[in-house]
Coordinates of C-alpha atoms in Angstrom, one line a residue:
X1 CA 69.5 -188.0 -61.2
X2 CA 71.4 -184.9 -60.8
X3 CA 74.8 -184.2 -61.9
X4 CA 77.6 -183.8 -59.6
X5 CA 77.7 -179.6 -60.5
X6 CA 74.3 -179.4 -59.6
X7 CA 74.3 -181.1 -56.4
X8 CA 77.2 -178.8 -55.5
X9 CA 75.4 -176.1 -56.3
X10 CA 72.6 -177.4 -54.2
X11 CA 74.8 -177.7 -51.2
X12 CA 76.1 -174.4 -51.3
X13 CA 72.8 -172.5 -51.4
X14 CA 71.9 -174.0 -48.3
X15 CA 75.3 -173.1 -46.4
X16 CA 74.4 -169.4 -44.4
X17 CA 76.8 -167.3 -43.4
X18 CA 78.2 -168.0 -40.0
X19 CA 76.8 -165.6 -36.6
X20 CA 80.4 -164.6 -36.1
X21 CA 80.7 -163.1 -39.6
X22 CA 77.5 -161.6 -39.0
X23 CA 78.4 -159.7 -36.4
X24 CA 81.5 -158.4 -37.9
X25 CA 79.7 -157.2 -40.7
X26 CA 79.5 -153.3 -40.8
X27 CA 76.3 -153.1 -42.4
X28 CA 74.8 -155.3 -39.9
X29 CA 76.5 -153.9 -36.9
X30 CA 75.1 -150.8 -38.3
X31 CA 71.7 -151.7 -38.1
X32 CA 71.5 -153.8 -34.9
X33 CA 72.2 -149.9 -33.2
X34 CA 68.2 -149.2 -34.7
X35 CA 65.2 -149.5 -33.4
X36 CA 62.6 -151.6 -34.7
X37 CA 59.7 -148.8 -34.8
X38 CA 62.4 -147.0 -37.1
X39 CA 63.4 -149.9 -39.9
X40 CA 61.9 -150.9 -42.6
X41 CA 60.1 -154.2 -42.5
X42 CA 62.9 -156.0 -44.8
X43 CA 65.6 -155.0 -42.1
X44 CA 63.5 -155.5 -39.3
X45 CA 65.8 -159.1 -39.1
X46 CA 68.4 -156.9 -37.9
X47 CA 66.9 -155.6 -34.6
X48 CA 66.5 -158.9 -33.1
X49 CA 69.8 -159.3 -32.8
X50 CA 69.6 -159.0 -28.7
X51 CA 66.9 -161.0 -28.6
X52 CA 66.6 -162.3 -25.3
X53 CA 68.5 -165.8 -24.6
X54 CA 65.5 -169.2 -26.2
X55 CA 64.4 -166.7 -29.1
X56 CA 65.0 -167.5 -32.6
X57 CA 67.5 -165.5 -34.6
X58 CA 66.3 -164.9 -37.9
X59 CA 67.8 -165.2 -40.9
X60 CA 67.5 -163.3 -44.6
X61 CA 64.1 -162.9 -45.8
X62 CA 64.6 -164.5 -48.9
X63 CA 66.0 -168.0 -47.3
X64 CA 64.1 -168.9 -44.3
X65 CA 65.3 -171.0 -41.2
X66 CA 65.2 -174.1 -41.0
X67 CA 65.3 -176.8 -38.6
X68 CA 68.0 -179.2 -39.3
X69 CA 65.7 -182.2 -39.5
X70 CA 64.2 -180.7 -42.1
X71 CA 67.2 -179.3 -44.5
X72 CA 67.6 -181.6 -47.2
X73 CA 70.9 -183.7 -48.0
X74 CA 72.4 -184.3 -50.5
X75 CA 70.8 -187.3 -52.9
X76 CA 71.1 -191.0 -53.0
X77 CA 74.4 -192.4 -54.4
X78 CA 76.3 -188.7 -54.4
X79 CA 79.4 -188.8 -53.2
X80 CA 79.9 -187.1 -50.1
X81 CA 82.2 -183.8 -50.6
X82 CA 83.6 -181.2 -48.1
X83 CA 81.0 -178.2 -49.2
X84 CA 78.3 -180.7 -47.6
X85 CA 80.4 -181.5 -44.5
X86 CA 80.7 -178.2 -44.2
X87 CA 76.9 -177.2 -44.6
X88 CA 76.2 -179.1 -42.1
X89 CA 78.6 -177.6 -39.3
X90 CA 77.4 -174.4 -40.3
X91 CA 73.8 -175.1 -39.0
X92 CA 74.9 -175.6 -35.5
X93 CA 75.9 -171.6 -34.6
X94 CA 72.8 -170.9 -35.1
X95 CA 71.6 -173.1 -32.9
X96 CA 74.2 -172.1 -29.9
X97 CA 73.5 -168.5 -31.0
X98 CA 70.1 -168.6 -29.2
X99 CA 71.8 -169.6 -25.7
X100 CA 74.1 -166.7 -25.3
X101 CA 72.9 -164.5 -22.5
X102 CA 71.1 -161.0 -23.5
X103 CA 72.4 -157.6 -22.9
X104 CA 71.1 -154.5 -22.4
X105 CA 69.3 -152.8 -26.1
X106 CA 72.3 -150.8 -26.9
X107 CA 71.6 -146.9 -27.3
X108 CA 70.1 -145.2 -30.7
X109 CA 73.0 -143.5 -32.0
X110 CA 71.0 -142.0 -35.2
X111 CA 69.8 -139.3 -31.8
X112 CA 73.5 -138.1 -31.1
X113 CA 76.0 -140.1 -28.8
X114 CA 74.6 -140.3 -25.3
X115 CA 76.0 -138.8 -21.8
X116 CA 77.9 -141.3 -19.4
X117 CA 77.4 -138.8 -16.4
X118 CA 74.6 -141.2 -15.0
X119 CA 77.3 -144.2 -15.3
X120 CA 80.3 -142.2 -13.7
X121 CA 78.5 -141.0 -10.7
X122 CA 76.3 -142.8 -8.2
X123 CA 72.7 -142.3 -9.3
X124 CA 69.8 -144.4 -10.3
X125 CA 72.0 -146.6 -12.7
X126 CA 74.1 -147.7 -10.2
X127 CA 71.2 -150.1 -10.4
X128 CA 71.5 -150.9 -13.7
X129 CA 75.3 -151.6 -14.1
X130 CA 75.8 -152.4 -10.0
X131 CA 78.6 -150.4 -9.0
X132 CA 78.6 -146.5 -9.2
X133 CA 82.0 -146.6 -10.7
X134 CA 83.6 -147.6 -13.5
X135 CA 85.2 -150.4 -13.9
X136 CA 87.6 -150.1 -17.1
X137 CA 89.5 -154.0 -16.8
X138 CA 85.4 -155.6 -16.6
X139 CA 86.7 -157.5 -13.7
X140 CA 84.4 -157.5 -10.4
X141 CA 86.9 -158.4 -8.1
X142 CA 88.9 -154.9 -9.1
X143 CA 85.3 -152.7 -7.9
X144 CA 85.9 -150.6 -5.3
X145 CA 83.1 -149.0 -3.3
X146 CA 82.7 -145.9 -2.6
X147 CA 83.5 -142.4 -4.8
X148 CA 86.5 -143.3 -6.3
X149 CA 87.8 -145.9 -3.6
X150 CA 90.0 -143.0 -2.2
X151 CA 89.8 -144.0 1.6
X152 CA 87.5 -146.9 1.2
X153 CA 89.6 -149.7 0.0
X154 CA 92.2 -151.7 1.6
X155 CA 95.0 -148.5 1.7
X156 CA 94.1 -145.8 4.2
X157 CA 93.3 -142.4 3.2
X158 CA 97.0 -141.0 4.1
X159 CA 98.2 -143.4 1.0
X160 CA 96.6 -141.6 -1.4
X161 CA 98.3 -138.0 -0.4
X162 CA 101.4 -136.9 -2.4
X163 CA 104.6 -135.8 -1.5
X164 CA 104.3 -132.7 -2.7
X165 CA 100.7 -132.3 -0.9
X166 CA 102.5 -133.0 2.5
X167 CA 105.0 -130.8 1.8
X168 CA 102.8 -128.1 1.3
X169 CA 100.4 -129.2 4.1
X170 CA 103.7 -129.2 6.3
X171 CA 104.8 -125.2 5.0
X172 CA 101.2 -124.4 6.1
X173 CA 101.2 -125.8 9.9
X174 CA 104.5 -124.0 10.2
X175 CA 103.2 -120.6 8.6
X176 CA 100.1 -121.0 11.3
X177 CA 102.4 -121.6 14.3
X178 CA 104.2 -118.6 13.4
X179 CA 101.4 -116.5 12.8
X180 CA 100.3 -117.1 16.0
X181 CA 103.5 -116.6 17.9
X182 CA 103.9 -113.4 16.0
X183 CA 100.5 -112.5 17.3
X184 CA 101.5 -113.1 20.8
X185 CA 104.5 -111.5 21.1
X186 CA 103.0 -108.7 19.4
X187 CA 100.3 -108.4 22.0
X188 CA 102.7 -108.5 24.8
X189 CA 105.0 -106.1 22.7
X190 CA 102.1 -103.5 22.9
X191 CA 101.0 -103.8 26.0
X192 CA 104.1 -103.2 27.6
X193 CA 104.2 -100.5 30.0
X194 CA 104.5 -97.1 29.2
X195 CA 108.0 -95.6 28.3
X196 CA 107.8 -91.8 29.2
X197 CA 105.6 -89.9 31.4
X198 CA 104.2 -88.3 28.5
X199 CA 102.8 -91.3 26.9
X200 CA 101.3 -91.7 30.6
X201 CA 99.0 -88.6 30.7
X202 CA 97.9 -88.7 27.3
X203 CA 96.2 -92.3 28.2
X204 CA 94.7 -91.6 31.6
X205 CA 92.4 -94.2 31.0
X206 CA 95.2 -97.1 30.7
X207 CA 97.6 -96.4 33.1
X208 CA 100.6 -98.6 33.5
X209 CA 100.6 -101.7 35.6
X210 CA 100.0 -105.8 35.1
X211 CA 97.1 -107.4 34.5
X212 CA 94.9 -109.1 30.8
X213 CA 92.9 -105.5 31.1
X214 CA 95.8 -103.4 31.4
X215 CA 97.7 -104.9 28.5
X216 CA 94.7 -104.9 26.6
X217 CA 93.8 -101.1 27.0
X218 CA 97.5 -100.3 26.4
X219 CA 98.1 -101.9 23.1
X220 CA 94.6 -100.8 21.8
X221 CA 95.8 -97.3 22.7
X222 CA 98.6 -97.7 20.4
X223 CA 97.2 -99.3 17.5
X224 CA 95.2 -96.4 17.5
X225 CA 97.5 -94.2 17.7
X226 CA 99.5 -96.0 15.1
X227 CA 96.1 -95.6 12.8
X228 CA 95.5 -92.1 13.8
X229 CA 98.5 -91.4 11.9
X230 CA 96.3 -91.7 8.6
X231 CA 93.3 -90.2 10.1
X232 CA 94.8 -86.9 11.5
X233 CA 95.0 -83.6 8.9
X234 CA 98.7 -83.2 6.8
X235 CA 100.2 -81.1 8.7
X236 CA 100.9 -80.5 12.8
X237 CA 101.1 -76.7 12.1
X238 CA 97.5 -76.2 9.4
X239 CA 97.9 -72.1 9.2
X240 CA 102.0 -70.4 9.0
X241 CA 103.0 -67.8 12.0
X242 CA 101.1 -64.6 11.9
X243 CA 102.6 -62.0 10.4
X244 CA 103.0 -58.7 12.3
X245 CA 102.2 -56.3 9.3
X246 CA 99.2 -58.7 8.8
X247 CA 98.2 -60.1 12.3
X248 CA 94.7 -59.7 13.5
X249 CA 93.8 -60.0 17.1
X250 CA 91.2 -62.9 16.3
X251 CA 91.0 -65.8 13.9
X252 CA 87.5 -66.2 11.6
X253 CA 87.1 -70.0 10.6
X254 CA 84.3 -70.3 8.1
X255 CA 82.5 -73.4 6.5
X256 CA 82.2 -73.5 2.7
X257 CA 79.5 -75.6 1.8
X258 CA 75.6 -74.3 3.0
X259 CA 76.8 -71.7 4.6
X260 CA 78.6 -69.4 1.5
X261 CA 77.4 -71.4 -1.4
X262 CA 74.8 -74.1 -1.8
X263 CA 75.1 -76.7 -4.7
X264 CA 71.9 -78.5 -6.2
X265 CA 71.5 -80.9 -9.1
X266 CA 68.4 -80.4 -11.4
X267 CA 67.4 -83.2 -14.6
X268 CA 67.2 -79.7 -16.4
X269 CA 70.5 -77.6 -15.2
X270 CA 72.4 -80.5 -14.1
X271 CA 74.9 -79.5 -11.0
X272 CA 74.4 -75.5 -10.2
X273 CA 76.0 -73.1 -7.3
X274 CA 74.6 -70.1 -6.0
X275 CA 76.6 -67.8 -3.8
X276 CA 74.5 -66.7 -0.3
X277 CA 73.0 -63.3 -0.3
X278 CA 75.3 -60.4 1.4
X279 CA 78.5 -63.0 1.1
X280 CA 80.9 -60.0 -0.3
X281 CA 79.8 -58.0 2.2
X282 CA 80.4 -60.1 4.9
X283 CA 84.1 -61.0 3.8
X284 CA 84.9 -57.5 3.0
X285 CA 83.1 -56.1 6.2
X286 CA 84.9 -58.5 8.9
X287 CA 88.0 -58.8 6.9
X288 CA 89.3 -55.5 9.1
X289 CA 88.8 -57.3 12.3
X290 CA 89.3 -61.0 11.4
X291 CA 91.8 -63.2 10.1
X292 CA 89.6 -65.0 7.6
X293 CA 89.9 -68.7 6.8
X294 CA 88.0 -70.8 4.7
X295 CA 88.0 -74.3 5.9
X296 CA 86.0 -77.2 4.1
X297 CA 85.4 -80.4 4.2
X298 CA 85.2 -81.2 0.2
X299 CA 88.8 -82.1 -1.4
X300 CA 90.6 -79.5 -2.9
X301 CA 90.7 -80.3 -6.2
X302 CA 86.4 -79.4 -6.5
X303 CA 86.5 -76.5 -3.5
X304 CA 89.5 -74.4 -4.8
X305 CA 88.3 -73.4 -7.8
X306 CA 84.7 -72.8 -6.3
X307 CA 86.6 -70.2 -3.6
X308 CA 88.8 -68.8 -6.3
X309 CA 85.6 -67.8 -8.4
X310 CA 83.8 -66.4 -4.4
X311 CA 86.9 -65.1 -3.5
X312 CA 88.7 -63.1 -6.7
X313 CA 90.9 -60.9 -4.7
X314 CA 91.9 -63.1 -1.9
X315 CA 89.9 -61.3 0.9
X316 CA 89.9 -64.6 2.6
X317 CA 93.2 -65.1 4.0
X318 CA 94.1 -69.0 4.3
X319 CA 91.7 -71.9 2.1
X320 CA 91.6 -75.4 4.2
X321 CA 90.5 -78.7 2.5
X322 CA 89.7 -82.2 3.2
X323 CA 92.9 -83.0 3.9
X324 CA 93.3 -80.5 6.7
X325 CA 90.3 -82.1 8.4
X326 CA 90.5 -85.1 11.1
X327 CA 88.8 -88.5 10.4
X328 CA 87.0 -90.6 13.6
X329 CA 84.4 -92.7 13.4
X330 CA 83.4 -92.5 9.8
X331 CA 83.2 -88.3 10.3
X332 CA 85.3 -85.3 9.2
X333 CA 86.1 -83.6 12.0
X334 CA 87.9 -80.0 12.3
X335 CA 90.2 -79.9 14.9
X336 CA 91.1 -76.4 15.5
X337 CA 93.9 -77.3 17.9
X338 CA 95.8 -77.5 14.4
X339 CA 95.5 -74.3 13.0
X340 CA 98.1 -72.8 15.1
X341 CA 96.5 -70.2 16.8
X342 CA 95.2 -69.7 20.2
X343 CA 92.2 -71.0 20.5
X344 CA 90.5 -68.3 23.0
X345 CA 91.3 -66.1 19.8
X346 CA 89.4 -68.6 17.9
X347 CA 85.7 -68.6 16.1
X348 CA 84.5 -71.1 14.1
X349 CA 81.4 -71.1 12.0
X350 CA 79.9 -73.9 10.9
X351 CA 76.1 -75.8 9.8
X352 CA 77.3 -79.5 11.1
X353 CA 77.5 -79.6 15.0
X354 CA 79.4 -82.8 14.1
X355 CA 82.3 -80.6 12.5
X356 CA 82.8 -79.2 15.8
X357 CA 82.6 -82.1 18.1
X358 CA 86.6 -81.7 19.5
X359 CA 85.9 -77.6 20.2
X360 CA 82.0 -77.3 20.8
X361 CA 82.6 -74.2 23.0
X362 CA 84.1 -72.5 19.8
X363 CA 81.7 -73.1 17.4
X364 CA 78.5 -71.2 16.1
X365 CA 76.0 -73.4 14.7
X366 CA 73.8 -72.2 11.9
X367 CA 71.3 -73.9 9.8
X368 CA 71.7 -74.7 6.3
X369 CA 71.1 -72.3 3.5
X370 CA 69.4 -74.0 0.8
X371 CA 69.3 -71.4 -1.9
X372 CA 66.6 -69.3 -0.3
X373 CA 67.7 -65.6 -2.4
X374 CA 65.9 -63.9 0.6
X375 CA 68.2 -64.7 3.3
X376 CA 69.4 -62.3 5.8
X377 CA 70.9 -65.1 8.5
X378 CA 74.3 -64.4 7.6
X379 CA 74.6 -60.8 7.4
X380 CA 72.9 -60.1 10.8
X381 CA 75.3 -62.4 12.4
X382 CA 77.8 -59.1 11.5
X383 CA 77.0 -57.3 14.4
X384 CA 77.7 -59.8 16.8
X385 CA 81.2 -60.8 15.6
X386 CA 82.0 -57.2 14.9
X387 CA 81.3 -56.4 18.8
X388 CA 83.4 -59.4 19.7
X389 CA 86.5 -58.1 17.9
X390 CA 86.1 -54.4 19.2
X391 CA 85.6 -54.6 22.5
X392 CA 88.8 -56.8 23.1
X393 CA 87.9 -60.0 25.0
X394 CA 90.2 -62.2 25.9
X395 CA 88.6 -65.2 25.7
X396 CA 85.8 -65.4 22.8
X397 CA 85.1 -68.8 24.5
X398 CA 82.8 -67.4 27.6
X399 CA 80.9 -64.8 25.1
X400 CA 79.6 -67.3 23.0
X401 CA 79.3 -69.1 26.4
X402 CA 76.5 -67.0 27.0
X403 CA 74.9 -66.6 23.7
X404 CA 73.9 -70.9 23.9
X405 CA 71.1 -71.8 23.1
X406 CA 69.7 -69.2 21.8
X407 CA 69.6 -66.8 18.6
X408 CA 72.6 -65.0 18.2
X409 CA 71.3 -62.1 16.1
X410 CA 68.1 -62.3 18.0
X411 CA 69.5 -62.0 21.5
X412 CA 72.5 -59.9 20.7
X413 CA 70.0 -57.2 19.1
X414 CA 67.7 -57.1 22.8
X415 CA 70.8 -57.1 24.5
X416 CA 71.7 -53.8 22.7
X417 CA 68.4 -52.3 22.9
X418 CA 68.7 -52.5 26.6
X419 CA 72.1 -51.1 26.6
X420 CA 71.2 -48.1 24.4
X421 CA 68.5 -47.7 27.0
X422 CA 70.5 -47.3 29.9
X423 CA 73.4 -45.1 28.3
X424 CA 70.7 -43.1 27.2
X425 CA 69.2 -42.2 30.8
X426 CA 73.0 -41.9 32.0
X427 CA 73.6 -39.3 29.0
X428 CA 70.9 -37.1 30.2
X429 CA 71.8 -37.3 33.8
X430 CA 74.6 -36.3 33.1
X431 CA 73.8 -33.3 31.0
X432 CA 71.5 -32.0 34.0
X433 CA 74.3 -32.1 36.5
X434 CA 77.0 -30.6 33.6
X435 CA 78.4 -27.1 34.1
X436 CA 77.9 -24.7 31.4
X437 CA 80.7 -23.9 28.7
X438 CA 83.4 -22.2 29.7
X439 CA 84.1 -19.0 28.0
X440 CA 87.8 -20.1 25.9
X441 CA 85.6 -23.1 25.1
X442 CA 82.5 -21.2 23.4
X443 CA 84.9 -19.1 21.6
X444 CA 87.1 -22.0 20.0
X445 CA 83.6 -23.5 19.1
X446 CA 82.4 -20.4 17.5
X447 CA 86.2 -20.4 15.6
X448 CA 85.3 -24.1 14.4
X449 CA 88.6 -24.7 16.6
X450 CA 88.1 -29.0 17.7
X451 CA 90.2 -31.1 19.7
X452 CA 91.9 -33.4 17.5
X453 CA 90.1 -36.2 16.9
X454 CA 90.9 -40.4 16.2
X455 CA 90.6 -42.5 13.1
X456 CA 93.1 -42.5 10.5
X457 CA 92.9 -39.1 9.3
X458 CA 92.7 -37.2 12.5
X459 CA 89.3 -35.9 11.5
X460 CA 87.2 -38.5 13.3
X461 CA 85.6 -37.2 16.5
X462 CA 86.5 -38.2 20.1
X463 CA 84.7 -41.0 21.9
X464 CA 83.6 -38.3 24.1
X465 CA 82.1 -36.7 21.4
X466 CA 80.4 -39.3 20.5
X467 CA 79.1 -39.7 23.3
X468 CA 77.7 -35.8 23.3
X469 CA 76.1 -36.4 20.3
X470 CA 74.0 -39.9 22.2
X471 CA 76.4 -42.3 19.8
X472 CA 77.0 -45.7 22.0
X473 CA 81.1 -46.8 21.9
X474 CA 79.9 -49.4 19.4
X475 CA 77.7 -47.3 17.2
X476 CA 81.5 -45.2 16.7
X477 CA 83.0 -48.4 16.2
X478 CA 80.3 -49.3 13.6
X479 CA 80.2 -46.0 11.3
X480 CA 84.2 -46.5 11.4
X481 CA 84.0 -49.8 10.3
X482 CA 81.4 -48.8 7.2
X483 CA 84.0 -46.0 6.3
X484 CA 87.1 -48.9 5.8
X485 CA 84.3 -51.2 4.3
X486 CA 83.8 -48.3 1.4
X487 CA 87.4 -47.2 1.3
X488 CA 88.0 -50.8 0.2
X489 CA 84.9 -51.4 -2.2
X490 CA 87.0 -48.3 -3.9
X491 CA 89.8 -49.5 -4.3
X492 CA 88.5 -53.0 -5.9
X493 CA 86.4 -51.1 -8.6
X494 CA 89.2 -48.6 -9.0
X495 CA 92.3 -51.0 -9.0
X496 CA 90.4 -54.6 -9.0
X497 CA 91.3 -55.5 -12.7
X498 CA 95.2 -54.7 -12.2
X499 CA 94.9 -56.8 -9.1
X500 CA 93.6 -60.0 -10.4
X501 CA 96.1 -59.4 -13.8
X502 CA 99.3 -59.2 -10.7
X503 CA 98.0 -62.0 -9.0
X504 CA 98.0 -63.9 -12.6
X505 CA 101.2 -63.3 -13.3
X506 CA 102.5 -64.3 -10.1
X507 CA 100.8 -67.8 -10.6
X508 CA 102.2 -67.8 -13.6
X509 CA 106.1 -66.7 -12.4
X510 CA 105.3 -69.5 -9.9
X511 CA 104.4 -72.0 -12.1
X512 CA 107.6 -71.7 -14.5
X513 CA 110.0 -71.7 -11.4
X514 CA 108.3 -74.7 -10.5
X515 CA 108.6 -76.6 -14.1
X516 CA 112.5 -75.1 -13.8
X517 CA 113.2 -76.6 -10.9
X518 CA 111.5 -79.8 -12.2
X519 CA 113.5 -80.2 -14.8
X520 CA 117.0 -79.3 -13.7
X521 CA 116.3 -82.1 -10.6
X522 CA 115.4 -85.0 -13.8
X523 CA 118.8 -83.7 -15.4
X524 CA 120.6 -84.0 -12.4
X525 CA 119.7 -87.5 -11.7
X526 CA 121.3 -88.4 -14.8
X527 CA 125.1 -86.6 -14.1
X528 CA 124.1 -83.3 -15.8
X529 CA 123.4 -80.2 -15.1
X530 CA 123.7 -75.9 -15.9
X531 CA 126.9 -74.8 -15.5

């Protein structure tokens, strides 16, 4: 027979730990997060833990499970104690352990913690869980379907907008309504009739009157007119009064850019400028009959100092930029109607028709120089302008009228040829029918005694001399004109460097009157001031 301490002992190795204990165990609740692939066999007991609901849960390795019929009690003629009663209540968890329902195998956290997207949005495992939203009180009656149950449940969609969403929703409507009205009474505004006769003949087009197409055509004429008011150049008034001490009868407008210099960009040179062939002459030539402007279409902070390196000694009389010019329709347009001068006084010169659009009938079109050092186009154009602005037209307009369409320097040099022909036959004519010399004339001739003669010295002969000696009116013209043209190329080499140091020192007078003035208006918006 045993004693009572070892039937104790007996009973106490055959108690097992209860399921509830088990599961609260951390080094158990470790492992039942493994897979069984990834344990060692000795700790494979602890995968089974979700075993699916009939299975057997097993218990250590080292003390098997046993059914209850088979567990052995305590011996004959031992007295019962309370570790036995209590042996024997253990061994029924594990019997109501195997009917609990199974779950899902529960995610292999030795990988990293895995995403919930799939569970929070409506995808394949609203399959699995069988709603495709969460449900954080586990309670099926508190499921809603639907993305969120906004709309879908038993409140309408309206009970799920704030206060302060209304509000706002409400500032909006208004801000709309008055949006529009604003358009409206704008439109009408507009298109009212219009005010002055003025207004009237500078839009024939929309004359005033009622109707949707008359009100329409009015305020679209004054929205332009409105954003003209940022397209048109600076100033009303482009070029100041003439001068009389300076004033010339007609008004030169040239182009800048592929017409007195060209501009090219190389990998090797980077950006480079050359200046046309014959381009001092043709300032210093015309400058005695023209008033010479320069007017661009490149801003004036690049084209200034390009003319003030063409143009040292200010043979060109006025420089126009950019902002001078007239923008329509994505274009830069000169309008000459600004530059203050009459326009039948007027040439322009140009290599973009385009630039000319407003004053076509002005405007002598050449092609584009591109850097070609052989070019002649622009100094043969000299005789042409130089016969304009002699022979005293009074509207340049209907010369160049004629010339259209056609080669200026081409046509102007046939013209001349056949002119020269004619005065020729007259000049002989008229020396058959002429009377001989009279005898006080021979003498004075054989004194060297001449009628006074023009130009500015006196000594110049006589158109009627030239015309004795077979010189056409605009041959005289020409030779005078190469006389001023040297007279002036002597003066620049004689007196050109004393010029250009003046004209510095001006700039630079100018410059600190400028800063002066500068200054004493930032002292006087503070109370001070020179006394």
């Amino acid at each position: 027979m045993l004693s009572r301490a070892a039937a104790r002992a007996l009973a106490a190795r055959s108690v097992r730990t209860p399921a509830a204990f088990q599961v609260a165990n951390a080094n158990h609740w470790t492992r039942t997060f493994a897979s069984d692939s990834k344990l060692p066999p000795s700790s494979k007991r602890w995968a089974n833990y979700n075993a699916p609901k009939g299975a057997k849960q097993p218990t250590s390795s080292s003390e098997p499970v046993k059914e209850p019929s088979q567990q052995k009690t305590p011996m004959q003629g031992a007295p019962a104690t309370p570790s036995s009663s209590a042996a024997e209540k253990a061994e029924q968890p594990s019997t109501t352990a195997q009917e609990t329902p199974s779950i899902k195998d529960l995610p292999d956290l030795t990988q990293g913690i895995p995403s919930t997207l799939d569970h929070e949005t409506a995808g394949s495992t609203s399959e699995q869980f069988g709603s495709s939203t969460l449900n954080l009180t586990e309670d099926p009656a508190q499921t809603t379907s639907g993305r969120g149950g906004k709309g879908d449940g038993e409140l309408p969609k309206s009970a799920y907008v704030s206060s302060v969403e209304r509000r706002r929703m409400r500032v909006a409507n208004y801000m709309y309504a008055s949006f529009f009205l604003f358009c409206v009474t704008g439109s009408i505004y507009l298109g009212r009739n219009w005010e002055t006769e003025e207004e009237e003949k500078q839009h024939p087009e929309t004359p005033s009157g009622w109707g949707p197409a008359l009100f329409y055509g009015r305020a679209k004429a004054r929205v332009a007119d409105m954003l003209d008011y940022y397209n048109e150049p600076a100033f009303p008034k482009l070029l100041p009064n003439t001068d009389p001490a300076w004033e010339r009868p007609y008004t030169l407008v040239l182009s800048l850019e592929d017409l007195l210099v060209h501009s090219e960009w190389s990998r090797e040179h980077g950006w480079r400028m050359a200046k046309r062939p014959g381009v001092d002459y043709f300032l210093r030539y015309l400058s005695q009959y023209y008033e010479l402007v320069i007017f661009t279409t490149v801003p004036s902070m690049i084209a200034d100092p390009v003319i003030r390196k063409l143009d040292p000694f200010r043979i060109v009389m006025w420089p126009l930029f950019r902002e001078a010019t007239r923008y329509k329709n994505g274009e830069y347009i000169k309008d000459l109607s600004y530059l203050n001068r009459d326009l039948s006084k007027v040439i322009l010169v140009d290599t973009v028709a385009a630039h000319a659009r407003l004053q076509p009938d002005n405007a002598i079109v050449l092609p584009k120089w591109q850097g070609n050092s052989n070019d002649k186009e622009l100094v043969a154009l000299i005789p042409f302008l130089e016969y304009v602005a002699t022979m005293g037209f009074d509207d340049t307009r209907t010369v160049l009228k004629s010339f259209e369409g056609s080669h200026i320097p081409t046509e102007f040099a046939k013209r001349e040829a056949v002119a020269r022909e004619k005065f020729m036959k007259q000049l002989e004519e008229e020396r058959a029918h002429r009377p001989k010399k009279s005898g006080v004339g021979l003498l004075g001739s054989l004194l060297g005694i001449k009628p006074p003669g023009g130009g500015l010295d006196g000594m110049e002969p006589t158109p009627s001399e030239g015309f004795e000696q077979g010189k056409m009116l605009q041959d005289q013209v020409r030779e005078r004109g190469q006389k001023q043209y040297e007279f002036l190329e002597r003066e620049i080499r004689l007196n050109g460097e004393k010029w250009l140091k003046e004209m510095a020192a001006e700039e630079e007078k100018a410059k600190d009157e400028q800063i002066k003035g500068m200054k004493q208006g930032f002292v006087g918006m503070f109370g001070g001031g020179a006394k």
